[in-house]
CSV table of C-alpha atoms in Angstrom, one decimal:
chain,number,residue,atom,x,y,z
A,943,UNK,CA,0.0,13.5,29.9
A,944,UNK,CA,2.2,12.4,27.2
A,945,UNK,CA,3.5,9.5,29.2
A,946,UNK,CA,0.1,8.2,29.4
A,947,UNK,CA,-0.7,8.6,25.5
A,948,UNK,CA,2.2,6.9,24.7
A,949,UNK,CA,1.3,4.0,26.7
A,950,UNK,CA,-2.2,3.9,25.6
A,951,UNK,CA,-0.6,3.7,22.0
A,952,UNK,CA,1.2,1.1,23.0
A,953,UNK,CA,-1.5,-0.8,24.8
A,954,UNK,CA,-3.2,-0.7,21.6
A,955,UNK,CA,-0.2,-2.5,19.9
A,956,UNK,CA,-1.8,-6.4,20.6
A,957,UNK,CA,-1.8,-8.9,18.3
A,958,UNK,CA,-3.8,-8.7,15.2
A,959,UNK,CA,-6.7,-12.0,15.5
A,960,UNK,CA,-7.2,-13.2,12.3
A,961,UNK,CA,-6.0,-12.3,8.5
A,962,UNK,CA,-9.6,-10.9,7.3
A,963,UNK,CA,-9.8,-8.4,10.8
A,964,UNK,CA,-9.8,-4.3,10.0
A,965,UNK,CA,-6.8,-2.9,9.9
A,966,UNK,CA,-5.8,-0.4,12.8
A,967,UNK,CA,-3.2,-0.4,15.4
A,968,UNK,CA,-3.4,-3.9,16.1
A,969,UNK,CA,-1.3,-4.4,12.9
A,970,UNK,CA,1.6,-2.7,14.3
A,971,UNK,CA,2.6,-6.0,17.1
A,972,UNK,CA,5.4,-8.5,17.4
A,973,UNK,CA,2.4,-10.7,17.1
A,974,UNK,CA,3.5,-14.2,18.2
A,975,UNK,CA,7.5,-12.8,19.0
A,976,UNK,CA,9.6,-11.9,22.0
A,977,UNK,CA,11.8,-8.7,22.0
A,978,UNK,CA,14.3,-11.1,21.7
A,979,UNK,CA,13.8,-13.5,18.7
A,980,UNK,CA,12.4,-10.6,16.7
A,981,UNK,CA,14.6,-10.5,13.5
A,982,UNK,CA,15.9,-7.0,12.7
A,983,UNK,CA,14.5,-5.1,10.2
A,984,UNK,CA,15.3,-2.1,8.1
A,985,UNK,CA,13.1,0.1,6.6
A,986,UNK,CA,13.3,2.9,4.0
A,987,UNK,CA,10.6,5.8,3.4
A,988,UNK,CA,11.7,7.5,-0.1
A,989,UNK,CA,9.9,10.4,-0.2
A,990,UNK,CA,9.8,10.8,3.8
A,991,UNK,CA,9.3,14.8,3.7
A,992,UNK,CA,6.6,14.7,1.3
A,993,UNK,CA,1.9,15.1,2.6
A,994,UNK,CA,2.3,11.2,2.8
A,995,UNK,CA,5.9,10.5,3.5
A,996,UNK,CA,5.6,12.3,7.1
A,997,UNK,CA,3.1,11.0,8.7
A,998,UNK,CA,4.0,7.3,6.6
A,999,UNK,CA,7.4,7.2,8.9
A,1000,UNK,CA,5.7,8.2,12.3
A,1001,UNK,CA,3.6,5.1,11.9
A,1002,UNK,CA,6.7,2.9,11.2
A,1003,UNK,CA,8.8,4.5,14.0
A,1004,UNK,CA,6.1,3.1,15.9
A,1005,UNK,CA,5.8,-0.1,14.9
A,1006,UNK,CA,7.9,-2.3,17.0
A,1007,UNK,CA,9.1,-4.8,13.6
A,1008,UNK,CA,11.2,-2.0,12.4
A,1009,UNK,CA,14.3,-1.8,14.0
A,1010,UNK,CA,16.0,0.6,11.5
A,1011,UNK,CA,13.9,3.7,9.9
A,1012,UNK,CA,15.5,5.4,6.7
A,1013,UNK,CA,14.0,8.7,5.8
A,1014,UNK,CA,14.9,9.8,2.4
A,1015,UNK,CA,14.0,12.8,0.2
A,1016,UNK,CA,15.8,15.4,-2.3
A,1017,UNK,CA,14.9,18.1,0.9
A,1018,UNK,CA,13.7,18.5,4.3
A,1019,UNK,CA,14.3,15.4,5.4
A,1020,UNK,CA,17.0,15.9,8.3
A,1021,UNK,CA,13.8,17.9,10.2
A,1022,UNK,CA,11.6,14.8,9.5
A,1023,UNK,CA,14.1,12.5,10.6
A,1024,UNK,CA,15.2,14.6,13.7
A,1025,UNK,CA,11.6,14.8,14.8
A,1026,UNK,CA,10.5,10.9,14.9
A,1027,UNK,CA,13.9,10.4,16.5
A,1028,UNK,CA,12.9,11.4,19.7
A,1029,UNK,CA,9.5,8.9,19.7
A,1030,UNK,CA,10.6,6.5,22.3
A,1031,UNK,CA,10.0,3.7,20.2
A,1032,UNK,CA,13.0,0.7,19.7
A,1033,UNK,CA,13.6,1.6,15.8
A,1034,UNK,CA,16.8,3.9,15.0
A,1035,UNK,CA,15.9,6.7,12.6
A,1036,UNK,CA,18.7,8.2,10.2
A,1037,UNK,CA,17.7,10.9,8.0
A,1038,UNK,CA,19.1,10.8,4.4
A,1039,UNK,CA,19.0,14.2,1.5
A,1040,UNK,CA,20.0,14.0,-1.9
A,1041,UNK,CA,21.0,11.7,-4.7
A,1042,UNK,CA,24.0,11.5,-3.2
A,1043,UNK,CA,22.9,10.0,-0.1
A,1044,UNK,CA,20.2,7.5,-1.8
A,1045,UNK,CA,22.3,4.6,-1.9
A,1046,UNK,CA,23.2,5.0,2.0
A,1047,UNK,CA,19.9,5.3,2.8
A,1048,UNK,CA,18.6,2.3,0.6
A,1049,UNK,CA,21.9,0.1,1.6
A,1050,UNK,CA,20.6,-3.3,3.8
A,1051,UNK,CA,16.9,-2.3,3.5
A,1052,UNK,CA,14.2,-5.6,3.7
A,1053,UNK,CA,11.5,-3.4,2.5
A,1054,UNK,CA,11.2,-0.1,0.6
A,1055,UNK,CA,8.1,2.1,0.8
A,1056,UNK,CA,8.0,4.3,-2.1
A,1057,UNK,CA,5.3,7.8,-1.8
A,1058,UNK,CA,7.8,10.0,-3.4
A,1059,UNK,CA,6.3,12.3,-6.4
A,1060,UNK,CA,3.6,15.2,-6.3
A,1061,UNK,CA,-0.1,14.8,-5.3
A,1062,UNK,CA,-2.8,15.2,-6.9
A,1063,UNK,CA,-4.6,18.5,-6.6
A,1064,UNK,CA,-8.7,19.8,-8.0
A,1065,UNK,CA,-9.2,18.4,-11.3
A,1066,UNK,CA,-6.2,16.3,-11.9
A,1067,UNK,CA,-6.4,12.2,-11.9
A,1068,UNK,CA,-3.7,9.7,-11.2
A,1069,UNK,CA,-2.8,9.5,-14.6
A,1070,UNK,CA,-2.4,13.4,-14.8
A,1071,UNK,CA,0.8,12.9,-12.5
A,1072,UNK,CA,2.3,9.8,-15.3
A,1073,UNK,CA,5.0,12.7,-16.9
A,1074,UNK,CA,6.4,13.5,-13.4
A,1075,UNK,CA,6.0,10.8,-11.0
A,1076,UNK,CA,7.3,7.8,-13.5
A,1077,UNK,CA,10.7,9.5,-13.6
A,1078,UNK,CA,11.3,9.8,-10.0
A,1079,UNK,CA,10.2,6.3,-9.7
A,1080,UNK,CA,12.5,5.1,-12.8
A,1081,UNK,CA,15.3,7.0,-10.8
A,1082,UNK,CA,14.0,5.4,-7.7
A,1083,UNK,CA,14.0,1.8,-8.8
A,1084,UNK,CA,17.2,1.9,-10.7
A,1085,UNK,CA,18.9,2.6,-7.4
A,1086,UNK,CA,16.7,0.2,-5.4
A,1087,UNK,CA,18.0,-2.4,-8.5
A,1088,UNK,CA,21.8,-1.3,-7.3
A,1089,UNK,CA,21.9,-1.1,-3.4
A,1090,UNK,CA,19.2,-3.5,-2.1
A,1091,UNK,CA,18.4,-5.6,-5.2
A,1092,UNK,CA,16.5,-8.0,-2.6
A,1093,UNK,CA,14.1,-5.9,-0.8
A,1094,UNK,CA,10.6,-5.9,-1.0
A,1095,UNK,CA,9.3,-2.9,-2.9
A,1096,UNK,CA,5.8,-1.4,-1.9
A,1097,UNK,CA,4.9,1.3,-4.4
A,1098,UNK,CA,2.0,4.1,-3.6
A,1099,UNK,CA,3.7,6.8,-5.7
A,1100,UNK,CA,0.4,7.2,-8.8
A,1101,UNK,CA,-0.7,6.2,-11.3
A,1102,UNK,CA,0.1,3.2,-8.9
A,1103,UNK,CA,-1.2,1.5,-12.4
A,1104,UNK,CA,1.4,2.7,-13.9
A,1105,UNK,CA,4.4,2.4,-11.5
A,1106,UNK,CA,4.5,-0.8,-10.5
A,1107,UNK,CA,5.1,-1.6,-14.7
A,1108,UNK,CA,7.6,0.3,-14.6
A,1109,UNK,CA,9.2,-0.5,-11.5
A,1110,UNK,CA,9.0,-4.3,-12.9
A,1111,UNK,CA,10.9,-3.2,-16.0
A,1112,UNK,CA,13.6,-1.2,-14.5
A,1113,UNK,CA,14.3,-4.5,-12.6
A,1114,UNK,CA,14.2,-6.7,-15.6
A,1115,UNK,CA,17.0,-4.8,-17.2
A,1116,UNK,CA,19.2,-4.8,-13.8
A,1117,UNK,CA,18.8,-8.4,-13.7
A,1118,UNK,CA,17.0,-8.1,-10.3
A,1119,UNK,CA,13.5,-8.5,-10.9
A,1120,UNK,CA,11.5,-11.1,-8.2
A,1121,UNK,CA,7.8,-10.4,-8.8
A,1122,UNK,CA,7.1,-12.0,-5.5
A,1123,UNK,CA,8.7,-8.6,-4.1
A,1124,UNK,CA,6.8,-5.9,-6.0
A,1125,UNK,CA,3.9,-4.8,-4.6
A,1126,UNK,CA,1.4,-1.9,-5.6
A,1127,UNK,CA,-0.1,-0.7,-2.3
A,1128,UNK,CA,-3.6,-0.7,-3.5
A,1129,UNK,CA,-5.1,-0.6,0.7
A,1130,UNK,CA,-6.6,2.2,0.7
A,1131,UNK,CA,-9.2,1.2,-1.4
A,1132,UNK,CA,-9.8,-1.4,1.2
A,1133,UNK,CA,-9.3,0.5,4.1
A,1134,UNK,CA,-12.4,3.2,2.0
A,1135,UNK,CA,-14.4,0.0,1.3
A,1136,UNK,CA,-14.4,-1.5,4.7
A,1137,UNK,CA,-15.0,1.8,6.6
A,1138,UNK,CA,-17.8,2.9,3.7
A,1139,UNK,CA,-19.7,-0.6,3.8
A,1140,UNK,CA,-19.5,-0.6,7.5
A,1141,UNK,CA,-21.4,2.4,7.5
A,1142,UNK,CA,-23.8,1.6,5.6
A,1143,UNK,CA,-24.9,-1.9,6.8
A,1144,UNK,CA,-24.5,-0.7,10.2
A,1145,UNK,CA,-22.3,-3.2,11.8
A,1146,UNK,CA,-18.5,-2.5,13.7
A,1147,UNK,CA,-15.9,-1.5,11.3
A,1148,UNK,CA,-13.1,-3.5,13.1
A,1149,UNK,CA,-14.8,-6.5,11.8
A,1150,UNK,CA,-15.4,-6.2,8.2
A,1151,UNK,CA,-13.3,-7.8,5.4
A,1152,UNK,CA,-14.0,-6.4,1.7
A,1153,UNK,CA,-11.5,-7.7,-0.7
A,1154,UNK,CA,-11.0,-4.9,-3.6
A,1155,UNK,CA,-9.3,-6.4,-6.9
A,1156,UNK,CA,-8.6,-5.0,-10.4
A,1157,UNK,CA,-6.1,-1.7,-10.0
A,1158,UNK,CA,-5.7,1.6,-8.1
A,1159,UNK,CA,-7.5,3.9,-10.0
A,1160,UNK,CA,-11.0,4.7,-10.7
A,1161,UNK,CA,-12.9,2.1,-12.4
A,1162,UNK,CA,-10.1,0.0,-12.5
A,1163,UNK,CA,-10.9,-0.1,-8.7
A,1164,UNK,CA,-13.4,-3.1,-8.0
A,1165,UNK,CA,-14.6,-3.9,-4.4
A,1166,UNK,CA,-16.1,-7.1,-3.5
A,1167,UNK,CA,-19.0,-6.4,-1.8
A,1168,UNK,CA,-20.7,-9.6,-2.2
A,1169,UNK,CA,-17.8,-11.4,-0.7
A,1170,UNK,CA,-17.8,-8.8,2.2
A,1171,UNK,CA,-18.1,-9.9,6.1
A,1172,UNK,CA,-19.6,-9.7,8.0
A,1173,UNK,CA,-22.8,-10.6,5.5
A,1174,UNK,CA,-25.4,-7.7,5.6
A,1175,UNK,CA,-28.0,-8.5,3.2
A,1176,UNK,CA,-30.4,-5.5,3.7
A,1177,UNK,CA,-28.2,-3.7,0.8
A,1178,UNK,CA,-30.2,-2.7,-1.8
A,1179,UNK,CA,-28.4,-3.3,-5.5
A,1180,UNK,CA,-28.2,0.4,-5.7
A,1181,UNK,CA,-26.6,0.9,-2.5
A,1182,UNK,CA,-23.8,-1.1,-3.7
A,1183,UNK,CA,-23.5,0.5,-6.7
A,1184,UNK,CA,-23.3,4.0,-4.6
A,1185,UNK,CA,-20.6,2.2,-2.2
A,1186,UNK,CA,-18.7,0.8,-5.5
A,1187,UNK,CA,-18.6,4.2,-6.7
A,1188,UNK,CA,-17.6,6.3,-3.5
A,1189,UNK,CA,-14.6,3.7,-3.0
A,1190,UNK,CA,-13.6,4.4,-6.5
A,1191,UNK,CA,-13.6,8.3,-6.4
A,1192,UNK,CA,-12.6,8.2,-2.6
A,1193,UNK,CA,-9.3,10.1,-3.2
A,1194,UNK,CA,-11.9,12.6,-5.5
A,1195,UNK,CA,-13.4,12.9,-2.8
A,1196,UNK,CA,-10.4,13.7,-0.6
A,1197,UNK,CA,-9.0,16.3,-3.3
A,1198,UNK,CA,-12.2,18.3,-3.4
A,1199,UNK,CA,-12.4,18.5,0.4
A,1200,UNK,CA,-9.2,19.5,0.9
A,1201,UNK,CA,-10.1,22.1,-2.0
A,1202,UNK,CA,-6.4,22.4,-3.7
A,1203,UNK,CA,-4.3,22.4,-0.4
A,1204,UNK,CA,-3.4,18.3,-0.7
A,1205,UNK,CA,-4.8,15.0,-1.3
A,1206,UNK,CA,-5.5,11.2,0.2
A,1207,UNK,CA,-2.1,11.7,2.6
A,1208,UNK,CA,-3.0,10.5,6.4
A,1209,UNK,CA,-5.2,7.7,5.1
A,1210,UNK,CA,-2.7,6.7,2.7
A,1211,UNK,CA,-0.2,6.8,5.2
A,1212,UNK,CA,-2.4,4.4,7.2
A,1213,UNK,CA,-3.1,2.3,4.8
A,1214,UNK,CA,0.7,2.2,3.8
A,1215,UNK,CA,1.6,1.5,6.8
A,1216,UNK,CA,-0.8,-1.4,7.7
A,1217,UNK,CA,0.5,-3.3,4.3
A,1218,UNK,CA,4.4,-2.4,5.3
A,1219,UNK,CA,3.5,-4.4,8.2
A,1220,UNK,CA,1.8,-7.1,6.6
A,1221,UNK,CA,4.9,-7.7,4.3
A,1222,UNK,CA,7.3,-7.7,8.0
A,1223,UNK,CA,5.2,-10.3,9.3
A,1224,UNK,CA,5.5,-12.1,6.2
A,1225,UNK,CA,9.2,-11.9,6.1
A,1226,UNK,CA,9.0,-12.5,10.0
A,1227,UNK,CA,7.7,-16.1,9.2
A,1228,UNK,CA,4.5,-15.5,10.6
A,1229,UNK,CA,1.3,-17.4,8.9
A,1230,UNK,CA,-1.6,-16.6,6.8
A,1231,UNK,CA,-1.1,-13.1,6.1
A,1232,UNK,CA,-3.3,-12.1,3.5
A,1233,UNK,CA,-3.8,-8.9,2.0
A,1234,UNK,CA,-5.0,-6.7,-1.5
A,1235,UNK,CA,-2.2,-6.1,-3.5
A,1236,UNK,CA,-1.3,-4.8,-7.4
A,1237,UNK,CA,0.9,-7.4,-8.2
A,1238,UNK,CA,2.4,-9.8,-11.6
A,1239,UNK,CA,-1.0,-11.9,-11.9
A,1240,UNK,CA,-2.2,-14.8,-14.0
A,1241,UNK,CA,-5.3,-14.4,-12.3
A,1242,UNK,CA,-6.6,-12.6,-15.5
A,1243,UNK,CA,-5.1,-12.0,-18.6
A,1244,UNK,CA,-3.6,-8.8,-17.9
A,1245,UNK,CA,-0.1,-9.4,-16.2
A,1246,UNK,CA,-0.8,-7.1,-13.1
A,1247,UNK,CA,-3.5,-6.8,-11.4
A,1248,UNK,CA,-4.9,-6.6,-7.9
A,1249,UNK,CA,-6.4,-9.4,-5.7
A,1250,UNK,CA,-5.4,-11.2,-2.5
A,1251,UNK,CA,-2.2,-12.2,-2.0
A,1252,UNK,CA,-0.8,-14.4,0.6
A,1253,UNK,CA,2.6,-13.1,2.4
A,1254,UNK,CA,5.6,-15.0,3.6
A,1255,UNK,CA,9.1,-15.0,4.1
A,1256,UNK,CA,9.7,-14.3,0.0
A,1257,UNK,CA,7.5,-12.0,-0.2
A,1258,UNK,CA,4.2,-13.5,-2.3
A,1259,UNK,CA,3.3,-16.7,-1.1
A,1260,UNK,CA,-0.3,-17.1,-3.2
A,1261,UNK,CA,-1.9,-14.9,-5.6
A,1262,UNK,CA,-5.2,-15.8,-4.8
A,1263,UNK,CA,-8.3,-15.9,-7.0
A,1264,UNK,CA,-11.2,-13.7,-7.3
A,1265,UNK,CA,-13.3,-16.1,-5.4
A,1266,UNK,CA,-17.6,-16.2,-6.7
A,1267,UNK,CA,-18.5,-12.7,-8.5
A,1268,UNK,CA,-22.3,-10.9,-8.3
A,1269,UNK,CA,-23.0,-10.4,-11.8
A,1270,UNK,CA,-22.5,-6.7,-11.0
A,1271,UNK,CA,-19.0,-7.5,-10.3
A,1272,UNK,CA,-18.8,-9.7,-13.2
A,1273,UNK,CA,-19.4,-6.4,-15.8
A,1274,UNK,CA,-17.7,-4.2,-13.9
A,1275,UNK,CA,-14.3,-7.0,-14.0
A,1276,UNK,CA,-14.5,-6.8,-17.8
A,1277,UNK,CA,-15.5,-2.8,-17.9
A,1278,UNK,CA,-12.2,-2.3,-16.1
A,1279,UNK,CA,-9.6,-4.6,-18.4
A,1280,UNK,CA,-9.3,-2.0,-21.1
A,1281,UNK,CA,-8.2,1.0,-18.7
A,1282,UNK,CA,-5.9,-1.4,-16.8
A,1283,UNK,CA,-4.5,-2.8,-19.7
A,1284,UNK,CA,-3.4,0.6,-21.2
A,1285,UNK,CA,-2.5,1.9,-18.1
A,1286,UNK,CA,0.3,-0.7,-17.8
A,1287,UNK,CA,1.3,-1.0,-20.8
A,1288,UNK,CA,1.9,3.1,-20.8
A,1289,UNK,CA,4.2,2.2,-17.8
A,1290,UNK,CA,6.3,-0.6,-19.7
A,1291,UNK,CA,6.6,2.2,-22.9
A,1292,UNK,CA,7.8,4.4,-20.6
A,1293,UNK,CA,10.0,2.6,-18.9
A,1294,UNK,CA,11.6,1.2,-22.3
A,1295,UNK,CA,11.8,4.4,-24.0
A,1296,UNK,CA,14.6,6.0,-22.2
């Protein structure tokens, strides 16, 4: 039975069709590479023990760009690293625990996926976790900075507003900084967007496209429905604003449900996932790779924000504009500048305070 489930999962790992398609396990595919020209890639999980770290690295260990897994947390991470192992899936696993052992794990990586940090639980937001998670990801960075000062950085820890400011200062002071290789992992908020407008205009998920721009966090979290494909026009103005609104409290959502025992982890491992492989195929030279990220923007005033952003071999290729707005996106673009703007510039204090 197992045999047959693993080769189901692997029948399901076929080439992705077009840049705008849903994510799922299509993502995870050599797309248009032997087993032989494949370049080899390593990957580091820092925080692989933690709600999203786990199941984060058994979706990598399957996907066949990763040739080298790191799995790295202050605890538990041996078990973690132990169990993937014996997936039999190409990519070598090595388990890594400690400070002492960060540096090893972090050593020749091409992309570092960062959920370390503490979820939220009932009643907390993202900015609620600020005190805790922005030291472990100053910590995080400043080794990044040391051992693999080329790597592309995607960043989920939260307030995702927040880190990715400080993660860009951190650099700055090592002398390492390449905003083409920061990224804030804002998919989720796609990945809620496309399944939540699918739903509701009643066509098939695995073809919708919804760009979501602004931040991570929200209202600061603005979905494009009126760009969103395939076109349903029997949406009602106050159905978008109900979809608008379930995408931004989506991980509320999740936190209630889960009433205090954890927050957004499998879907955020998904979601972390299908951008860890957009960024491979990037690097992998592969073309018109575009996807929703938090990244350095001229796009609007504010110097990060979210919108598409074409992938390549350096990382960002494009930042791509917001494209034609409703005038409900319109308001709801400048409602969200204020948040956004203090949210990152809390980040850059802190990251210059210390």
């Amino acid at each position: 039975m197992r045999s047959s489930m693993i080769r189901s999962i692997q029948t399901a790992l076929k080439t992705r069709t077009s840049p705008s398609s849903s994510p799922s396990l299509s993502h995870f595919s050599r797309r248009s590479y032997s087993s032989d020209s494949t370049p080899d890639r390593k990957v580091a999980v820092l925080g692989a023990a933690g709600g999203i770290g786990q199941p984060l690295a058994l979706l990598m260990k399957l996907n066949p760009l990763v040739s080298s897994l790191a799995l790295y947390d202050i605890a538990g991470t041996p078990g973690v690293a132990a169990d993937v192992s014996h997936i039999n899936t190409g990519s070598e696993v090595a388990g890594y625990m400690g400070e002492d052992q960060l540096g090893k794990a972090l050593e020749g990586s091409d992309v570092v996926i960062i959920p370390a940090g503490v979820p939220r639980k009932p009643g907390m937001t993202r900015d609620d976790l600020f005190n805790i998670n922005a030291g472990i990801v100053k910590s995080l960075c400043t080794a990044i900075a040391k051992y693999c000062p080329n790597a592309i950085v995607n960043m989920i820890s939260n307030p995702v507003n927040s880190t990715v400011p400080i993660a860009a200062e951190v650099f700055k002071k090592a002398g390492t900084y390449n905003e083409k290789k920061l990224f804030g992992v804002t998919m989720l908020d796609v990945v809620r967007a496309k399944t939540f407008y699918a739903g509701k205009a009643k066509v098939p998920v695995t073809e919708v496209d919804v760009p979501v721009v602004g931040g991570h966090a929200g209202i600061t979290i603005l979905p494009l429905f009126s760009q969103a494909t395939p076109k349903s026009n029997d949406l009602s103005d106050e159905e978008i604003k109900a979809l608008t609104k379930r995408t931004q409290e989506g991980g509320t959502e999740v936190v209630e449900a889960k009433a205090g025992k954890g927050s957004a982890t499998l879907s955020m491992a998904y979601a972390g996932a299908v951008f860890a492989d957009a960024c491979l195929k990037g690097l992998n030279g592969v073309l018109d790779i575009v996807e929703c990220s938090f990244v350095q923007s001229s796009v609007t005033e504010l110097p990060f924000f979210a919108s598409k952003v074409k992938l390549g071999k350096n990382g960002v290729e494009e930042v791509l504009g917001l494209g034609p707005l409703s005038d409900y996106e319109k308001q709801g673009l400048e409602n969200l500048k204020a948040e956004l703007k203090s949210s990152i510039e809390k980040g850059i204090k802190f990251a210059n305070s210390n």
